[in-house]
Every structure is written in structure tokens, then in C-alpha cells.
Amino acid sequence: MPSTSTYTNGTNGHTDGHVVPTKQAPQSSLPPTSSVPQKFLSNPKELGITLVGFSGGQAKPGTDAGPTVLTDAGLLTQLSDDLGYTLRGDDTVRDFNNLSSERFKSNDPPVRGMKNPRSVSAVTEQISELVYTQAREGRLALTLGGDHSIAIGTVSGVARAIRERYPDREHNKIAVIWVDAHADINTPETSDSGNIHGMPVSFLTGLATSNEPGIFDWLRDEHRISIHKLVYIGLRDVDMGEKRILRENGIKAFSMHDIDRHGIGKVMDSALEYIGSETPIHLSFDVDALDPMWAPSTGTPVRGGLTLREGDFICEAVAETGQCVGVDLVEVNPQLVEGGVGDTVRAGVSLVRCALGDTLL
Ligand SMILES: NC(=[NH2+])NCCC[C@H](N)C(=O)O
Ligand SMILES: [Mn+2]
Ligand SMILES: [Mn+2]
């Protein structure tokens, strides 16, 4: 499908199996809910959508169906009908699991301990290109995953587009707010699991590199982000090697402890002050940042997490800056909870709506 395809209202009008009566409002008749002036989007009413069906960055099947359950719950329809966005990009979920298994069959043995390295590299390279195409048009790039390895593609695509769109600007390097129970900054060498969804930040910052043909050798400087423009929120399960990386590089991180001590309001104030008001922001939200009480259907749940309201607040605070250029929501796995994925999907829908300004007045 061409990247300029526009969604039809109502095609995703399903909630819990019931067909919702389609509100046939013309797409451009509503302004986006948020009236926040956008600093870095030339098409603030358009969203560049990428739906990534991929789970090869970790071992549990099911995360590849994340975009499907979110869109079946009506997320995209809500973004057009309720929030007034025109949706661009592709409304079909790309089956990257299938694409990569066809391409590599079982010829993807570990390299430096990384599992499925060729598959994850090839998939993230394609995602990077797709997301770049959206961000290059001055749209906010919204990506639904998929496991968190896909952020190697999303963040690199947005970073490259912003560099190109503002060639002369001093502040043309994006900041990344990584909301997660985990730091996902293992290098291949520090990782115990070998799962690449625990490594995206090390490849994005250049802490990890690879020249091996077909294994992240496509990542160039224009794809990378500065370690000084990275902020973590919600951490509570950080590996020993990762703690060392965070400490030695002076990386800004707000753990659950910090949120308990200062409250999410002060934490967001500090996070955004650290980033500054002249820097575009990419928000990469791992649903496991939320407490499993709110988001149980995820591959690596960790207790003691954010309430849904705290998660929504983070998204609102980012939306309120007018600096947001990219949003990811990842790690929703409908196969992982017996009672069903309903709670996790509702939480995911809420987070995305908040990141897109729905709850701002
Ligand atoms: N995106 C995630 N859920 N990552 C979990 C990573 C867990 C662990 N730190 C690892 O490297 O395997
Ligand atoms: Mn996580
Ligand atoms: Mn993660």
C-alpha cells in the first residue's frame, strides 16, 4: 500500500467483538483534540502510522499480534473520529515475523550471543525506512509493536528525518524518553538473555556497534541518538551490566524509587527540563512500565510499576510540550494472560490517546 494512503472512517470499529456504530464524521472536520502548537511538525493533523507485527527480539510468541489487538479495539478509528487526525502510512499490520522467517529460514544463528541477529537487523532496517518516510513529511510517527527491538527502527528513522528536516538548526538531534521497567541498554556482551529487545538503546546510542555484514551494519551516524539526550522513566529491573553503563555514561534515569519520592509531576518537570524546550522528542513506551495490575499481557512483567494514571500523565506531559515527533507503544502480548488481553489493550489505547493530546484541554 502506498505510504500516502488515507484511512476510511469506521473500518476498525470493533470493540470487544461488538461493532460500534460508525460515526461518519468527515476526517478533516474536527481539529486534533489538542490545540498545543507543534514546534517540529509541519503536518500536525496527520499521523504516520506503522503497524509492526514482529516478536523476534525475544522468545515468547504473541507480541507480533500487539498491533492487531490494539487496532481491533478501535484505536485507529478513535484517532481519526475522536481526535481528528488524518491517518497516513499503512493500516495493515506488516507480518515481519513471516517476512524474516521466509528470508532466513533457520539460518540465523547467534552472533556475539544475540538471538536472531540477521532477522532483527533486517526488520528494523525496514522499519527505520518506513518511519523515516512518515517523519520526513513532518508528521508525528506513531508505531505500534511488536517487541521493543523495533525501536532500533523507529528511533533511527525519526532521528534521521529530523536531521534532514532541520539541516541548519543547532538543535536537530532528537531526545528520547524511554518509559520502561527495563533499561534495554545491554550490549551483546553484557546481555544474559541474548534477546535483542534488551539491547535497542545500546545500538541506538552507538554504545554497541557491529560491522558484521547484515547485522546492524546499516546503522549510521544519522540514525543515532546522543546518550545525553536520553531519559528513562519507570525503571525497576535493570541488569548489573546495564547499571554500570548508566552510571559510567551519566545517563539520566528516573526509577520507580524516584517517582515514589518526588511524584510523577516533579519527575516529568525534571525530565523535560533536562531535554530543554528546543529539542524534538521521541517517546518510546514499553507497556511493561505499567504495573502488571494494569498491563498484565506482556512478556517481561515486573511488579511495582506505574499506575495507568501515571503512565497517562507521562504521555500527556510529553504531548503538552508540542515537541513530540514520534511515539512507540510496544510489548503488548495478547497470548500471555489467560483472562484475556482486555486490560492491557485498554491501557495501551489510553496511553496512545494521551500521547496524542486527547486529554489536554
Ligand atoms: N523490552 C523489554 N521488555 N526488555 C526486557 C529486557 C530484559 C533483560 N534486561 C534482557 O536483557 O533480556
Ligand atoms: Mn520492558
Ligand atoms: Mn523495553
Short mmCIF file of C-alpha atoms and ligand atoms in Angstrom, two decimals:
data_model
loop_
_atom_site.label_atom_id
_atom_site.label_comp_id
_atom_site.label_asym_id
_atom_site.label_seq_id
_atom_site.Cartn_x
_atom_site.Cartn_y
_atom_site.Cartn_z
CA MET A 1 0.00 0.00 0.00
CA PRO A 2 1.39 3.44 -0.83
CA SER A 3 2.60 5.45 2.11
CA THR A 4 0.12 8.18 1.35
CA SER A 5 -2.99 6.03 1.71
CA THR A 6 -5.69 7.56 3.86
CA TYR A 7 -7.81 5.55 6.22
CA THR A 8 -11.51 5.21 5.84
CA ASN A 9 -13.52 6.00 8.91
CA GLY A 10 -15.07 3.11 10.69
CA THR A 11 -13.02 0.24 9.26
CA ASN A 12 -11.72 -0.63 12.67
CA GLY A 13 -14.92 -0.01 14.55
CA HIS A 14 -14.84 -3.08 16.74
CA THR A 15 -14.71 -3.15 20.50
CA ASP A 16 -14.66 -6.46 22.31
CA GLY A 17 -16.28 -8.12 19.31
CA HIS A 18 -19.18 -5.64 19.07
CA VAL A 19 -19.48 -3.49 16.04
CA VAL A 20 -19.53 0.11 17.12
CA PRO A 21 -21.90 2.27 15.07
CA THR A 22 -19.64 4.19 12.75
CA LYS A 23 -19.61 7.91 13.25
CA GLN A 24 -19.15 9.13 9.72
CA ALA A 25 -17.62 12.48 10.52
CA PRO A 26 -15.51 13.74 7.63
CA GLN A 27 -11.89 13.36 8.67
CA SER A 28 -10.87 16.97 8.35
CA SER A 29 -13.91 18.49 10.02
CA LEU A 30 -12.52 18.04 13.50
CA PRO A 31 -9.36 19.71 14.67
CA PRO A 32 -6.97 17.43 16.56
CA THR A 33 -8.14 17.44 20.16
CA SER A 34 -5.03 19.13 21.38
CA SER A 35 -4.57 22.76 20.46
CA VAL A 36 -0.94 22.70 21.57
CA PRO A 37 1.18 24.48 18.94
CA GLN A 38 3.54 21.95 17.41
CA LYS A 39 7.17 23.01 17.24
CA PHE A 40 8.54 20.35 14.93
CA LEU A 41 5.63 19.01 12.87
CA SER A 42 4.71 20.61 9.56
CA ASN A 43 1.64 18.35 9.27
CA PRO A 44 0.32 18.32 12.86
CA LYS A 45 -3.09 16.98 11.83
CA GLU A 46 -1.58 13.91 10.20
CA LEU A 47 -0.24 10.78 11.86
CA GLY A 48 2.27 8.49 10.17
CA ILE A 49 1.21 5.01 11.23
CA THR A 50 3.38 1.89 11.17
CA LEU A 51 1.97 -1.39 12.49
CA VAL A 52 4.77 -3.80 13.26
CA GLY A 53 3.96 -7.49 13.67
CA PHE A 54 7.29 -8.72 14.98
CA SER A 55 8.41 -10.70 18.01
CA GLY A 56 11.93 -11.84 17.02
CA GLY A 57 13.65 -9.60 19.56
CA GLN A 58 12.62 -12.00 22.29
CA ALA A 59 11.48 -15.61 22.66
CA LYS A 60 7.77 -15.52 23.54
CA PRO A 61 5.35 -15.76 20.62
CA GLY A 62 2.43 -13.34 20.57
CA THR A 63 3.89 -9.83 20.72
CA ASP A 64 3.63 -9.74 16.95
CA ALA A 65 -0.18 -9.64 17.42
CA GLY A 66 0.02 -6.49 19.56
CA PRO A 67 -0.92 -4.08 16.73
CA THR A 68 -3.86 -6.28 15.74
CA VAL A 69 -5.46 -6.33 19.18
CA LEU A 70 -4.94 -2.58 19.56
CA THR A 71 -6.50 -1.78 16.20
CA ASP A 72 -9.31 -4.33 16.71
CA ALA A 73 -10.16 -2.39 19.86
CA GLY A 74 -10.73 0.62 17.60
CA LEU A 75 -7.59 2.62 18.37
CA LEU A 76 -7.09 3.92 14.83
CA THR A 77 -10.75 4.79 14.40
CA GLN A 78 -10.61 6.71 17.67
CA LEU A 79 -7.58 8.63 16.47
CA SER A 80 -9.40 9.73 13.33
CA ASP A 81 -13.00 10.05 14.54
CA ASP A 82 -12.50 11.25 18.11
CA LEU A 83 -9.17 13.06 17.89
CA GLY A 84 -9.48 14.36 14.33
CA TYR A 85 -6.24 13.07 12.87
CA THR A 86 -5.85 12.08 9.25
CA LEU A 87 -4.07 8.76 9.29
CA ARG A 88 -1.25 8.17 6.83
CA GLY A 89 1.07 5.26 6.41
CA ASP A 90 -0.31 1.75 6.33
CA ASP A 91 -3.39 0.42 8.12
CA THR A 92 -2.41 -3.21 7.65
CA VAL A 93 -0.19 -4.98 10.15
CA ARG A 94 3.08 -5.93 8.48
CA ASP A 95 3.91 -9.53 9.25
CA PHE A 96 7.63 -9.13 9.81
CA ASN A 97 7.81 -12.50 11.56
CA ASN A 98 6.78 -14.18 8.35
CA LEU A 99 8.97 -11.98 6.16
CA SER A 100 12.05 -12.73 8.23
CA SER A 101 11.41 -16.45 8.59
CA GLU A 102 10.96 -16.73 4.84
CA ARG A 103 14.14 -14.84 4.23
CA PHE A 104 16.34 -16.51 6.81
CA LYS A 105 14.55 -19.84 7.35
CA SER A 106 16.58 -21.24 10.22
CA ASN A 107 19.85 -19.73 9.00
CA ASP A 108 20.08 -17.09 11.66
CA PRO A 109 22.42 -18.46 14.32
CA PRO A 110 23.52 -16.26 17.24
CA VAL A 111 26.31 -13.74 16.78
CA ARG A 112 28.05 -12.34 19.88
CA GLY A 113 25.24 -14.02 21.83
CA MET A 114 22.48 -12.09 20.01
CA LYS A 115 19.50 -14.24 19.07
CA ASN A 116 18.02 -13.86 15.56
CA PRO A 117 20.50 -11.08 14.75
CA ARG A 118 20.01 -11.09 10.97
CA SER A 119 16.22 -11.13 11.27
CA VAL A 120 16.10 -8.31 13.80
CA SER A 121 18.60 -6.28 11.80
CA ALA A 122 16.70 -6.70 8.53
CA VAL A 123 13.32 -5.97 10.12
CA THR A 124 14.49 -2.89 11.99
CA GLU A 125 16.19 -1.59 8.84
CA GLN A 126 12.85 -1.77 7.04
CA ILE A 127 11.00 -0.17 9.95
CA SER A 128 13.57 2.61 10.00
CA GLU A 129 12.85 3.36 6.35
CA LEU A 130 9.05 3.27 6.84
CA VAL A 131 9.13 5.51 9.90
CA TYR A 132 11.60 7.85 8.23
CA THR A 133 9.20 8.26 5.30
CA GLN A 134 6.43 9.35 7.68
CA ALA A 135 8.58 11.64 9.84
CA ARG A 136 10.18 13.21 6.76
CA GLU A 137 6.71 14.51 5.79
CA GLY A 138 6.56 16.42 9.07
CA ARG A 139 4.06 14.00 10.60
CA LEU A 140 4.19 12.55 14.05
CA ALA A 141 5.30 8.93 13.54
CA LEU A 142 3.16 6.53 15.57
CA THR A 143 4.34 2.92 15.69
CA LEU A 144 2.58 0.02 17.36
CA GLY A 145 4.67 -3.06 18.14
CA GLY A 146 5.91 -5.64 18.35
CA ASP A 147 8.67 -6.21 20.88
CA HIS A 148 10.96 -3.35 21.89
CA SER A 149 13.74 -4.29 19.46
CA ILE A 150 11.63 -2.49 16.83
CA ALA A 151 12.65 0.83 18.42
CA ILE A 152 16.01 0.39 16.69
CA GLY A 153 13.96 1.11 13.57
CA THR A 154 11.55 3.74 14.89
CA VAL A 155 14.02 5.94 16.74
CA SER A 156 16.64 5.76 13.98
CA GLY A 157 14.03 6.63 11.34
CA VAL A 158 12.78 9.66 13.27
CA ALA A 159 16.32 10.79 14.16
CA ARG A 160 17.35 10.74 10.50
CA ALA A 161 14.21 12.56 9.33
CA ILE A 162 14.63 15.35 11.89
CA ARG A 163 18.28 15.82 10.95
CA GLU A 164 17.24 16.24 7.33
CA ARG A 165 14.31 18.50 8.05
CA TYR A 166 16.41 20.91 10.12
CA PRO A 167 19.84 20.81 8.47
CA ASP A 168 20.91 24.21 9.76
CA ARG A 169 19.37 24.14 13.17
CA GLU A 170 21.58 23.73 16.13
CA HIS A 171 19.06 21.51 17.85
CA ASN A 172 18.31 18.95 15.19
CA LYS A 173 19.09 15.92 17.29
CA ILE A 174 16.13 14.24 18.93
CA ALA A 175 15.74 13.39 22.58
CA VAL A 176 14.30 10.02 23.54
CA ILE A 177 12.09 9.41 26.56
CA TRP A 178 12.21 5.67 27.23
CA VAL A 179 9.40 4.60 29.55
CA ASP A 180 10.07 1.07 30.71
CA ALA A 181 10.61 -1.25 33.66
CA HIS A 182 13.87 -2.13 31.89
CA ALA A 183 16.74 -0.06 30.52
CA ASP A 184 17.11 -2.11 27.30
CA ILE A 185 20.71 -0.90 27.11
CA ASN A 186 22.56 -4.20 27.24
CA THR A 187 25.32 -4.62 24.71
CA PRO A 188 25.60 -8.06 23.14
CA GLU A 189 28.43 -8.63 25.60
CA THR A 190 26.57 -7.60 28.79
CA SER A 191 23.30 -9.36 27.93
CA ASP A 192 22.45 -12.53 29.82
CA SER A 193 19.46 -13.40 27.66
CA GLY A 194 20.77 -12.62 24.17
CA ASN A 195 17.35 -11.10 23.43
CA ILE A 196 17.77 -8.03 21.28
CA HIS A 197 14.71 -6.33 22.84
CA GLY A 198 17.03 -5.82 25.82
CA MET A 199 19.62 -4.04 23.61
CA PRO A 200 17.98 -1.39 21.39
CA VAL A 201 19.30 1.61 23.31
CA SER A 202 22.91 0.43 23.11
CA PHE A 203 22.69 0.19 19.31
CA LEU A 204 20.83 3.50 19.00
CA THR A 205 23.40 5.38 21.08
CA GLY A 206 26.41 3.71 19.49
CA LEU A 207 27.45 2.03 22.75
CA ALA A 208 27.15 -1.16 20.74
CA THR A 209 28.17 -1.33 17.10
CA SER A 210 28.54 -4.07 14.55
CA ASN A 211 30.32 -4.21 11.23
CA GLU A 212 29.27 -7.77 10.56
CA PRO A 213 27.51 -7.83 7.16
CA GLY A 214 23.74 -7.94 7.65
CA ILE A 215 23.91 -7.36 11.39
CA PHE A 216 23.12 -3.72 12.17
CA ASP A 217 25.78 -2.57 9.72
CA TRP A 218 23.07 -0.35 8.22
CA LEU A 219 23.07 1.91 11.30
CA ARG A 220 24.93 5.11 10.50
CA ASP A 221 25.58 8.33 12.41
CA GLU A 222 22.42 10.00 11.12
CA HIS A 223 20.38 7.20 12.74
CA ARG A 224 21.94 7.52 16.16
CA ILE A 225 20.94 9.50 19.22
CA SER A 226 23.05 11.17 21.87
CA ILE A 227 23.39 9.43 25.18
CA HIS A 228 22.97 12.91 26.72
CA LYS A 229 19.51 13.30 25.19
CA LEU A 230 18.16 10.08 26.57
CA VAL A 231 15.87 9.98 29.64
CA TYR A 232 14.48 6.87 31.31
CA ILE A 233 11.28 6.76 33.35
CA GLY A 234 9.89 3.85 35.35
CA LEU A 235 12.99 1.66 35.71
CA ARG A 236 12.89 -1.12 38.27
CA ASP A 237 14.53 -4.17 36.72
CA VAL A 238 17.97 -3.18 35.47
CA ASP A 239 20.73 -5.75 34.91
CA MET A 240 24.13 -5.37 36.61
CA GLY A 241 25.91 -4.57 33.35
CA GLU A 242 23.25 -2.04 32.48
CA LYS A 243 23.58 -0.25 35.83
CA ARG A 244 27.24 0.12 35.12
CA ILE A 245 26.55 1.53 31.65
CA LEU A 246 24.02 4.02 33.08
CA ARG A 247 26.45 5.13 35.79
CA GLU A 248 29.59 5.35 33.67
CA ASN A 249 27.85 7.37 30.97
CA GLY A 250 25.93 9.66 33.32
CA ILE A 251 22.61 8.72 31.72
CA LYS A 252 19.52 10.47 33.06
CA ALA A 253 17.19 7.94 34.65
CA PHE A 254 14.13 8.22 36.88
CA SER A 255 13.43 4.90 38.58
CA MET A 256 10.23 3.90 40.36
CA HIS A 257 12.04 4.96 43.53
CA ASP A 258 12.36 8.49 42.18
CA ILE A 259 8.69 8.51 41.21
CA ASP A 260 7.69 7.36 44.69
CA ARG A 261 9.87 10.01 46.29
CA HIS A 262 9.05 13.04 44.14
CA GLY A 263 5.82 12.15 42.39
CA ILE A 264 5.33 11.83 38.65
CA GLY A 265 4.68 15.57 38.25
CA LYS A 266 8.11 16.61 39.51
CA VAL A 267 9.79 13.77 37.66
CA MET A 268 8.30 14.92 34.35
CA ASP A 269 9.27 18.52 35.10
CA SER A 270 12.88 17.44 35.62
CA ALA A 271 12.89 15.12 32.63
CA LEU A 272 11.58 17.83 30.30
CA GLU A 273 13.84 20.49 31.76
CA TYR A 274 16.81 18.20 31.14
CA ILE A 275 15.76 17.81 27.49
CA GLY A 276 15.04 21.52 27.01
CA SER A 277 12.30 23.23 25.05
CA GLU A 278 14.09 23.32 21.67
CA THR A 279 14.61 19.60 21.17
CA PRO A 280 12.25 17.25 19.34
CA ILE A 281 11.13 14.32 21.49
CA HIS A 282 10.54 10.68 20.61
CA LEU A 283 8.52 8.80 23.24
CA SER A 284 9.17 5.05 23.33
CA PHE A 285 6.68 3.46 25.71
CA ASP A 286 7.06 -0.17 26.76
CA VAL A 287 3.73 -1.25 28.22
CA ASP A 288 5.61 -3.19 30.93
CA ALA A 289 6.45 0.18 32.52
CA LEU A 290 2.91 -0.04 33.87
CA ASP A 291 2.29 -2.25 36.84
CA PRO A 292 1.07 -5.72 35.79
CA MET A 293 -2.17 -4.81 37.57
CA TRP A 294 -2.85 -2.52 34.59
CA ALA A 295 -0.91 -4.29 31.87
CA PRO A 296 -0.50 -8.00 32.60
CA SER A 297 -0.27 -9.19 28.98
CA THR A 298 3.39 -8.55 28.35
CA GLY A 299 6.49 -10.73 28.05
CA THR A 300 8.57 -9.46 30.96
CA PRO A 301 6.18 -8.08 33.60
CA VAL A 302 7.71 -6.58 36.75
CA ARG A 303 5.67 -5.72 39.80
CA GLY A 304 5.84 -2.32 41.46
CA GLY A 305 5.25 -0.32 38.31
CA LEU A 306 3.44 2.81 37.18
CA THR A 307 -0.28 3.19 37.69
CA LEU A 308 -2.23 3.73 34.49
CA ARG A 309 -2.78 7.31 35.56
CA GLU A 310 0.97 7.87 35.98
CA GLY A 311 1.57 6.37 32.53
CA ASP A 312 -1.12 8.58 31.02
CA PHE A 313 0.39 11.59 32.78
CA ILE A 314 3.82 10.92 31.23
CA CYS A 315 2.19 10.83 27.80
CA GLU A 316 0.18 13.98 28.47
CA ALA A 317 3.24 15.85 29.70
CA VAL A 318 5.10 14.94 26.51
CA ALA A 319 2.12 15.94 24.35
CA GLU A 320 1.87 19.24 26.21
CA THR A 321 5.39 20.26 25.16
CA GLY A 322 4.45 20.47 21.46
CA GLN A 323 7.84 18.86 20.84
CA CYS A 324 6.74 15.28 20.22
CA VAL A 325 7.72 13.86 16.84
CA GLY A 326 7.46 10.11 17.43
CA VAL A 327 5.58 7.67 19.65
CA ASP A 328 6.03 3.90 20.04
CA LEU A 329 3.84 1.57 22.05
CA VAL A 330 5.41 -1.87 22.36
CA GLU A 331 5.36 -5.25 24.10
CA VAL A 332 1.60 -5.87 24.21
CA ASN A 333 1.33 -9.67 24.01
CA PRO A 334 -2.25 -10.99 23.75
CA GLN A 335 -1.12 -14.60 24.24
CA LEU A 336 0.18 -14.06 27.72
CA VAL A 337 -2.76 -13.70 30.05
CA GLU A 338 -5.45 -16.24 30.50
CA GLY A 339 -8.23 -13.84 31.36
CA GLY A 340 -7.59 -12.10 28.05
CA VAL A 341 -5.71 -9.09 26.84
CA GLY A 342 -8.54 -6.61 27.54
CA ASP A 343 -6.93 -4.67 30.40
CA THR A 344 -3.61 -4.31 28.62
CA VAL A 345 -5.29 -3.19 25.40
CA ARG A 346 -7.42 -0.63 27.21
CA ALA A 347 -4.29 0.68 28.92
CA GLY A 348 -2.42 0.84 25.60
CA VAL A 349 -5.26 2.70 23.90
CA SER A 350 -5.34 5.18 26.76
CA LEU A 351 -1.58 5.80 26.63
CA VAL A 352 -1.62 6.46 22.89
CA ARG A 353 -4.62 8.78 23.11
CA CYS A 354 -2.92 10.75 25.88
CA ALA A 355 0.35 10.99 23.92
CA LEU A 356 -1.64 12.45 21.04
CA GLY A 357 -3.17 15.17 23.15
CA ASP A 358 -6.61 13.71 23.78
CA THR A 359 -6.81 14.63 27.44
CA LEU A 360 -5.39 18.14 27.19
CA LEU A 361 -7.91 20.92 27.24
N1 LIG B 1 11.87 -4.69 26.10
C1 LIG B 1 11.91 -5.47 27.16
N2 LIG B 1 10.78 -5.90 27.72
N3 LIG B 1 13.10 -5.81 27.62
C2 LIG B 1 13.34 -6.71 28.72
C3 LIG B 1 14.83 -6.94 28.88
C4 LIG B 1 15.13 -7.89 30.00
C5 LIG B 1 16.60 -8.12 30.25
N4 LIG B 1 17.22 -6.94 30.74
C6 LIG B 1 17.32 -8.61 29.00
O1 LIG B 1 18.26 -8.04 28.56
O2 LIG B 1 16.92 -9.59 28.43
MN MN B 2 10.40 -3.57 29.46
MN MN B 3 11.50 -2.29 26.71
#
